[in-house]
Amino acid sequence: MMAGAFRIALPAGLVLASLILCAPFGIPGTNPRAGVEAASTQLDPEEREGLARLVGTCKKCHEDVCKEWEGTLHAQSWTDPVFQAEIAELPDKGESCAPCHAPQELLLGGLGKLPRARMKDREVGVNCVTCHMLGNRYSGPFDSTGHGGVDADEAFRKPDLCTSCHGQPEVRPQHDQGTSFRAAARGERPAGCQDCHMPPVTRKLVTSPTIKEKYTIGEQACRMHTFVGARRGDLLRLAALVEAVVQGDHLEVSITATTGHALPASEGRVVRLLLEVTEPKEAAARVLKTWSHGAGSLPANDVVKISAPLGAVKRAQLRLEQVLPKVPGRTEEIVQVFTRQEIER
Ligand code: HEC
Ligand code: HEC
Ligand code: HEC
Ligand code: HEC
Ligand code: HEC
């Protein structure tokens, strides 16, 4: 059987390590390694040893970047309880998810291509090494002297780096922002994913006080590794423009998604336009329209018009919001209000 062959191929220390690594996943009764045994995947000959340890060392010198990254879903792309609950139910226990949720170096196959799955150290998720390394070479946006010379690569400012995982409609349409991003009218809008999801900051590439000035090129126009979304950070107010006017007995609403991609960005969430009538008071808010990922989404930068009869309504609040429902691994429904405005007649 495959499983036996796989285990024998591993050094004894690694089998032990994989057992220890199962502990922090936090989902009782699931063993993410079980999928490894069930699937016909083999350890890639190019897969690096000691990844988790290597990622840990970056913090010695790139303190700020590492702290920012630690708080993101990239750092938890394998351990995320919602993801873990979902793969526990799958026949392959998440093996087909590993190319993006536990990837090897992007540069192995090239940017924009689906990464290769990683078999080891899955709990370090999408990490520094995934995006910046290939073998012993480092790549980044600047022509810096770090690490014996970093390969300066324009690709770090472009969407392909992100769409390796965020734009694979054939493999995972549920998590595709790339297709609608490319289809959207751009005009004067910012060019890439990084412009909105990695806020700009001016600082040194190395932020640890223990590294001497002589090794650094000084302050640069850098980007924070916070990968902000609507759940964390201040992107909510950037999601959409909503204009509402009362015309006769109707409310005319124009909505423009100002995300770089369709809204909602992903499956498993719904965007809805609500009218909460306060005079005469109604028990429940009226749902004027809902949008979901794929064909039913709000396209980026296009104006969508909705007309709603007002009847006896005198005063109301109009809200555009996104709901992430309660699912296994997420104990509470998450409601994110993009915009709200008062309507009076
Ligand atoms: C998902 C991919 C991705 C991951 C993961 C990632 N980076 Fe980056 N990194 C980038 C991109 C893109 C840029 C370029 C940003 C820009 O345009 O300046 C960058 C830039 C940098 C820079 C140059 C300075 C700057 O902030 O622009 C350093 C240093 C760096 N990253 C270190 C790290 C370290 C350390 C980690 C792990 C904690 C990490 N990166 C994780 C994509 C990534
Ligand atoms: C190697 C695959 C991969 C690459 C490359 C990648 N991502 Fe991600 N990203 C993921 C996965 C997987 C998740 C979701 C993790 C989860 O919730 O389980 C994610 C989550 C996110 C989130 C939500 C983060 C949060 O903490 O709320 C944002 C925003 C994001 N990515 C933006 C980017 C941007 C911008 C880039 C390019 C600079 C990028 N990603 C590159 C795989 C990737
Ligand atoms: C082609 C790359 C890719 C593959 C393959 C992939 N994902 Fe993802 N996944 C992503 C990206 C990128 C995100 C973050 C953006 C988003 O949510 O759309 C994500 C987010 C998620 C989330 C959301 C987590 C949260 O907390 O909201 C779940 C759950 C998830 N993926 C489950 C899976 C499962 C289960 C599989 C395998 C059956 C899988 N994914 C395969 C790229 C991928
Ligand atoms: C001993 C300190 C040290 C450690 C540890 C370290 N770096 Fe660096 N790194 C540097 C120095 C010094 C520079 C160059 C800074 C400069 O020129 O201002 C640099 C630059 C970079 C850049 C610059 C990008 C560019 O565009 O030039 C990236 C990316 C990077 N490091 C990634 C990493 C990753 C990933 C790790 C962990 C695997 C890591 N570094 C660990 C010292 C370190
Ligand atoms: C013009 C700014 C802008 C650009 C460009 C942009 N986004 Fe977004 N993105 C947003 C906003 C605003 C949100 C929050 C609304 C939402 O949750 O859908 C968002 C949401 C997301 C989410 C869901 C985050 C979460 O917390 O669940 C992901 C993933 C994402 N974007 C990835 C990308 C990728 C990949 C690209 C490039 C192909 C990109 N974005 C380009 C503005 C942008």
PDB file of C-alpha atoms in Angstrom, residues 29-167:
ATOM      1  CA  GLY A  29     -10.616  13.453  16.354  1.00  0.00           C
ATOM      2  CA  THR A  30      -9.016  14.769  13.159  1.00  0.00           C
ATOM      3  CA  ASN A  31      -5.549  13.915  12.107  1.00  0.00           C
ATOM      4  CA  PRO A  32      -4.477  15.985   9.106  1.00  0.00           C
ATOM      5  CA  ARG A  33      -1.726  13.460   8.391  1.00  0.00           C
ATOM      6  CA  ALA A  34      -4.379  10.814   7.816  1.00  0.00           C
ATOM      7  CA  GLY A  35      -4.976  12.417   4.418  1.00  0.00           C
ATOM      8  CA  VAL A  36      -1.300  12.110   3.610  1.00  0.00           C
ATOM      9  CA  GLU A  37      -1.511   8.369   4.092  1.00  0.00           C
ATOM     10  CA  ALA A  38      -4.756   7.985   2.185  1.00  0.00           C
ATOM     11  CA  ALA A  39      -3.724   9.916  -0.903  1.00  0.00           C
ATOM     12  CA  SER A  40      -1.289   8.739  -3.526  1.00  0.00           C
ATOM     13  CA  THR A  41       0.875  11.807  -3.016  1.00  0.00           C
ATOM     14  CA  GLN A  42       4.608  11.273  -2.569  1.00  0.00           C
ATOM     15  CA  LEU A  43       7.164  13.411  -0.854  1.00  0.00           C
ATOM     16  CA  ASP A  44       8.532  15.738  -3.544  1.00  0.00           C
ATOM     17  CA  PRO A  45      12.295  15.193  -3.997  1.00  0.00           C
ATOM     18  CA  GLU A  46      12.707  18.990  -4.077  1.00  0.00           C
ATOM     19  CA  GLU A  47      10.800  19.611  -0.850  1.00  0.00           C
ATOM     20  CA  ARG A  48      12.957  21.356   1.698  1.00  0.00           C
ATOM     21  CA  GLU A  49      13.810  19.993   5.151  1.00  0.00           C
ATOM     22  CA  GLY A  50      13.359  22.072   8.297  1.00  0.00           C
ATOM     23  CA  LEU A  51      10.890  24.618   6.886  1.00  0.00           C
ATOM     24  CA  ALA A  52       9.235  25.518  10.200  1.00  0.00           C
ATOM     25  CA  ARG A  53      12.635  26.187  11.785  1.00  0.00           C
ATOM     26  CA  LEU A  54      13.753  28.317   8.822  1.00  0.00           C
ATOM     27  CA  VAL A  55      10.572  30.443   8.928  1.00  0.00           C
ATOM     28  CA  GLY A  56      11.194  30.967  12.638  1.00  0.00           C
ATOM     29  CA  THR A  57      14.647  32.450  11.950  1.00  0.00           C
ATOM     30  CA  CYS A  58      13.343  35.292   9.729  1.00  0.00           C
ATOM     31  CA  LYS A  59      11.989  37.034  12.839  1.00  0.00           C
ATOM     32  CA  LYS A  60      15.484  37.621  14.219  1.00  0.00           C
ATOM     33  CA  CYS A  61      15.986  40.347  11.598  1.00  0.00           C
ATOM     34  CA  HIS A  62      12.595  41.059   9.980  1.00  0.00           C
ATOM     35  CA  GLU A  63      10.715  41.525  13.228  1.00  0.00           C
ATOM     36  CA  ASP A  64       7.899  43.817  12.019  1.00  0.00           C
ATOM     37  CA  VAL A  65       7.096  41.826   8.890  1.00  0.00           C
ATOM     38  CA  CYS A  66       6.988  38.562  10.862  1.00  0.00           C
ATOM     39  CA  LYS A  67       4.703  39.971  13.555  1.00  0.00           C
ATOM     40  CA  GLU A  68       2.318  41.271  10.919  1.00  0.00           C
ATOM     41  CA  TRP A  69       2.252  37.968   9.050  1.00  0.00           C
ATOM     42  CA  GLU A  70       1.674  35.945  12.246  1.00  0.00           C
ATOM     43  CA  GLY A  71      -1.718  37.619  12.694  1.00  0.00           C
ATOM     44  CA  THR A  72      -3.009  36.699   9.217  1.00  0.00           C
ATOM     45  CA  LEU A  73      -4.896  33.790   7.745  1.00  0.00           C
ATOM     46  CA  HIS A  74      -1.817  33.126   5.578  1.00  0.00           C
ATOM     47  CA  ALA A  75      -0.036  32.012   8.756  1.00  0.00           C
ATOM     48  CA  GLN A  76      -3.065  29.838   9.587  1.00  0.00           C
ATOM     49  CA  SER A  77      -3.954  28.583   6.130  1.00  0.00           C
ATOM     50  CA  TRP A  78      -3.633  24.976   7.308  1.00  0.00           C
ATOM     51  CA  THR A  79      -4.534  25.306  11.008  1.00  0.00           C
ATOM     52  CA  ASP A  80      -7.582  27.615  10.440  1.00  0.00           C
ATOM     53  CA  PRO A  81     -10.432  25.847  12.324  1.00  0.00           C
ATOM     54  CA  VAL A  82     -12.911  26.509   9.480  1.00  0.00           C
ATOM     55  CA  PHE A  83     -10.546  24.852   7.007  1.00  0.00           C
ATOM     56  CA  GLN A  84      -9.777  21.979   9.389  1.00  0.00           C
ATOM     57  CA  ALA A  85     -13.481  21.290   9.989  1.00  0.00           C
ATOM     58  CA  GLU A  86     -14.074  21.210   6.237  1.00  0.00           C
ATOM     59  CA  ILE A  87     -11.236  18.836   5.371  1.00  0.00           C
ATOM     60  CA  ALA A  88     -12.151  16.464   8.210  1.00  0.00           C
ATOM     61  CA  GLU A  89     -15.283  15.633   6.167  1.00  0.00           C
ATOM     62  CA  LEU A  90     -13.457  15.035   2.873  1.00  0.00           C
ATOM     63  CA  PRO A  91     -12.548  11.562   1.557  1.00  0.00           C
ATOM     64  CA  ASP A  92      -8.989  12.767   0.818  1.00  0.00           C
ATOM     65  CA  LYS A  93      -8.754  14.650   4.141  1.00  0.00           C
ATOM     66  CA  GLY A  94      -7.682  17.830   2.379  1.00  0.00           C
ATOM     67  CA  GLU A  95      -4.879  16.479   0.198  1.00  0.00           C
ATOM     68  CA  SER A  96      -6.259  18.318  -2.857  1.00  0.00           C
ATOM     69  CA  CYS A  97      -6.289  21.553  -0.819  1.00  0.00           C
ATOM     70  CA  ALA A  98      -2.595  21.403   0.106  1.00  0.00           C
ATOM     71  CA  PRO A  99      -1.214  23.096  -3.063  1.00  0.00           C
ATOM     72  CA  CYS A 100      -2.606  26.420  -1.791  1.00  0.00           C
ATOM     73  CA  HIS A 101      -3.171  25.833   1.920  1.00  0.00           C
ATOM     74  CA  ALA A 102       0.271  24.224   2.491  1.00  0.00           C
ATOM     75  CA  PRO A 103       2.316  25.137  -0.591  1.00  0.00           C
ATOM     76  CA  GLN A 104       5.943  24.656  -1.562  1.00  0.00           C
ATOM     77  CA  GLU A 105       7.889  27.618  -2.945  1.00  0.00           C
ATOM     78  CA  LEU A 106       5.926  29.527  -5.617  1.00  0.00           C
ATOM     79  CA  LEU A 107       9.038  29.960  -7.739  1.00  0.00           C
ATOM     80  CA  LEU A 108       9.407  26.182  -8.154  1.00  0.00           C
ATOM     81  CA  GLY A 109       6.681  26.188 -10.800  1.00  0.00           C
ATOM     82  CA  GLY A 110       6.621  29.914 -11.536  1.00  0.00           C
ATOM     83  CA  LEU A 111       4.323  32.763 -10.450  1.00  0.00           C
ATOM     84  CA  GLY A 112       0.701  32.516 -11.518  1.00  0.00           C
ATOM     85  CA  LYS A 113       0.916  28.705 -11.604  1.00  0.00           C
ATOM     86  CA  LEU A 114      -0.700  26.444  -9.033  1.00  0.00           C
ATOM     87  CA  PRO A 115       1.966  25.727  -6.381  1.00  0.00           C
ATOM     88  CA  ARG A 116       3.034  22.197  -5.470  1.00  0.00           C
ATOM     89  CA  ALA A 117       1.673  20.628  -2.319  1.00  0.00           C
ATOM     90  CA  ARG A 118       3.912  20.394   0.698  1.00  0.00           C
ATOM     91  CA  MET A 119       3.981  17.235   2.771  1.00  0.00           C
ATOM     92  CA  LYS A 120       5.962  18.557   5.738  1.00  0.00           C
ATOM     93  CA  ASP A 121       5.445  21.353   8.269  1.00  0.00           C
ATOM     94  CA  ARG A 122       1.967  22.111   7.006  1.00  0.00           C
ATOM     95  CA  GLU A 123       1.148  24.172  10.075  1.00  0.00           C
ATOM     96  CA  VAL A 124       3.395  27.041   8.882  1.00  0.00           C
ATOM     97  CA  GLY A 125       0.827  27.734   6.152  1.00  0.00           C
ATOM     98  CA  VAL A 126       1.595  30.285   3.424  1.00  0.00           C
ATOM     99  CA  ASN A 127       4.860  31.646   4.797  1.00  0.00           C
ATOM    100  CA  CYS A 128       7.934  33.811   4.039  1.00  0.00           C
ATOM    101  CA  VAL A 129       9.674  30.956   2.252  1.00  0.00           C
ATOM    102  CA  THR A 130       6.638  30.271   0.018  1.00  0.00           C
ATOM    103  CA  CYS A 131       6.765  33.759  -1.490  1.00  0.00           C
ATOM    104  CA  HIS A 132      10.438  34.776  -1.168  1.00  0.00           C
ATOM    105  CA  MET A 133      12.692  31.749  -1.591  1.00  0.00           C
ATOM    106  CA  LEU A 134      13.834  29.141  -4.072  1.00  0.00           C
ATOM    107  CA  GLY A 135      16.569  26.895  -2.725  1.00  0.00           C
ATOM    108  CA  ASN A 136      19.045  29.234  -1.045  1.00  0.00           C
ATOM    109  CA  ARG A 137      18.165  32.257  -3.188  1.00  0.00           C
ATOM    110  CA  TYR A 138      15.952  35.068  -1.894  1.00  0.00           C
ATOM    111  CA  SER A 139      13.717  37.254  -4.065  1.00  0.00           C
ATOM    112  CA  GLY A 140      12.022  40.519  -3.198  1.00  0.00           C
ATOM    113  CA  PRO A 141      10.971  43.849  -4.669  1.00  0.00           C
ATOM    114  CA  PHE A 142      14.329  45.618  -4.042  1.00  0.00           C
ATOM    115  CA  ASP A 143      17.855  45.215  -5.269  1.00  0.00           C
ATOM    116  CA  SER A 144      19.217  44.815  -1.726  1.00  0.00           C
ATOM    117  CA  THR A 145      22.422  43.321  -0.390  1.00  0.00           C
ATOM    118  CA  GLY A 146      20.775  41.006   2.143  1.00  0.00           C
ATOM    119  CA  HIS A 147      21.455  37.278   2.055  1.00  0.00           C
ATOM    120  CA  GLY A 148      24.435  37.663  -0.266  1.00  0.00           C
ATOM    121  CA  GLY A 149      22.286  39.531  -2.808  1.00  0.00           C
ATOM    122  CA  VAL A 150      18.533  39.396  -3.206  1.00  0.00           C
ATOM    123  CA  ASP A 151      17.085  38.851  -6.683  1.00  0.00           C
ATOM    124  CA  ALA A 152      15.054  41.996  -7.384  1.00  0.00           C
ATOM    125  CA  ASP A 153      11.853  40.935  -9.101  1.00  0.00           C
ATOM    126  CA  GLU A 154       9.132  43.265 -10.432  1.00  0.00           C
ATOM    127  CA  ALA A 155       6.681  40.400  -9.986  1.00  0.00           C
ATOM    128  CA  PHE A 156       6.434  41.258  -6.284  1.00  0.00           C
ATOM    129  CA  ARG A 157       4.391  44.306  -7.230  1.00  0.00           C
ATOM    130  CA  LYS A 158       2.069  42.425  -9.593  1.00  0.00           C
ATOM    131  CA  PRO A 159      -1.089  40.316  -9.142  1.00  0.00           C
ATOM    132  CA  ASP A 160       0.339  37.062 -10.562  1.00  0.00           C
ATOM    133  CA  LEU A 161       2.145  36.415  -7.301  1.00  0.00           C
ATOM    134  CA  CYS A 162      -1.238  36.351  -5.562  1.00  0.00           C
ATOM    135  CA  THR A 163      -3.279  34.659  -8.283  1.00  0.00           C
ATOM    136  CA  SER A 164      -1.056  31.566  -8.030  1.00  0.00           C
ATOM    137  CA  CYS A 165      -3.580  30.678  -5.312  1.00  0.00           C
ATOM    138  CA  HIS A 166      -6.249  33.416  -5.504  1.00  0.00           C
ATOM    139  CA  GLY A 167      -6.958  32.929  -9.207  1.00  0.00           C
TER     140      GLY A 167
END
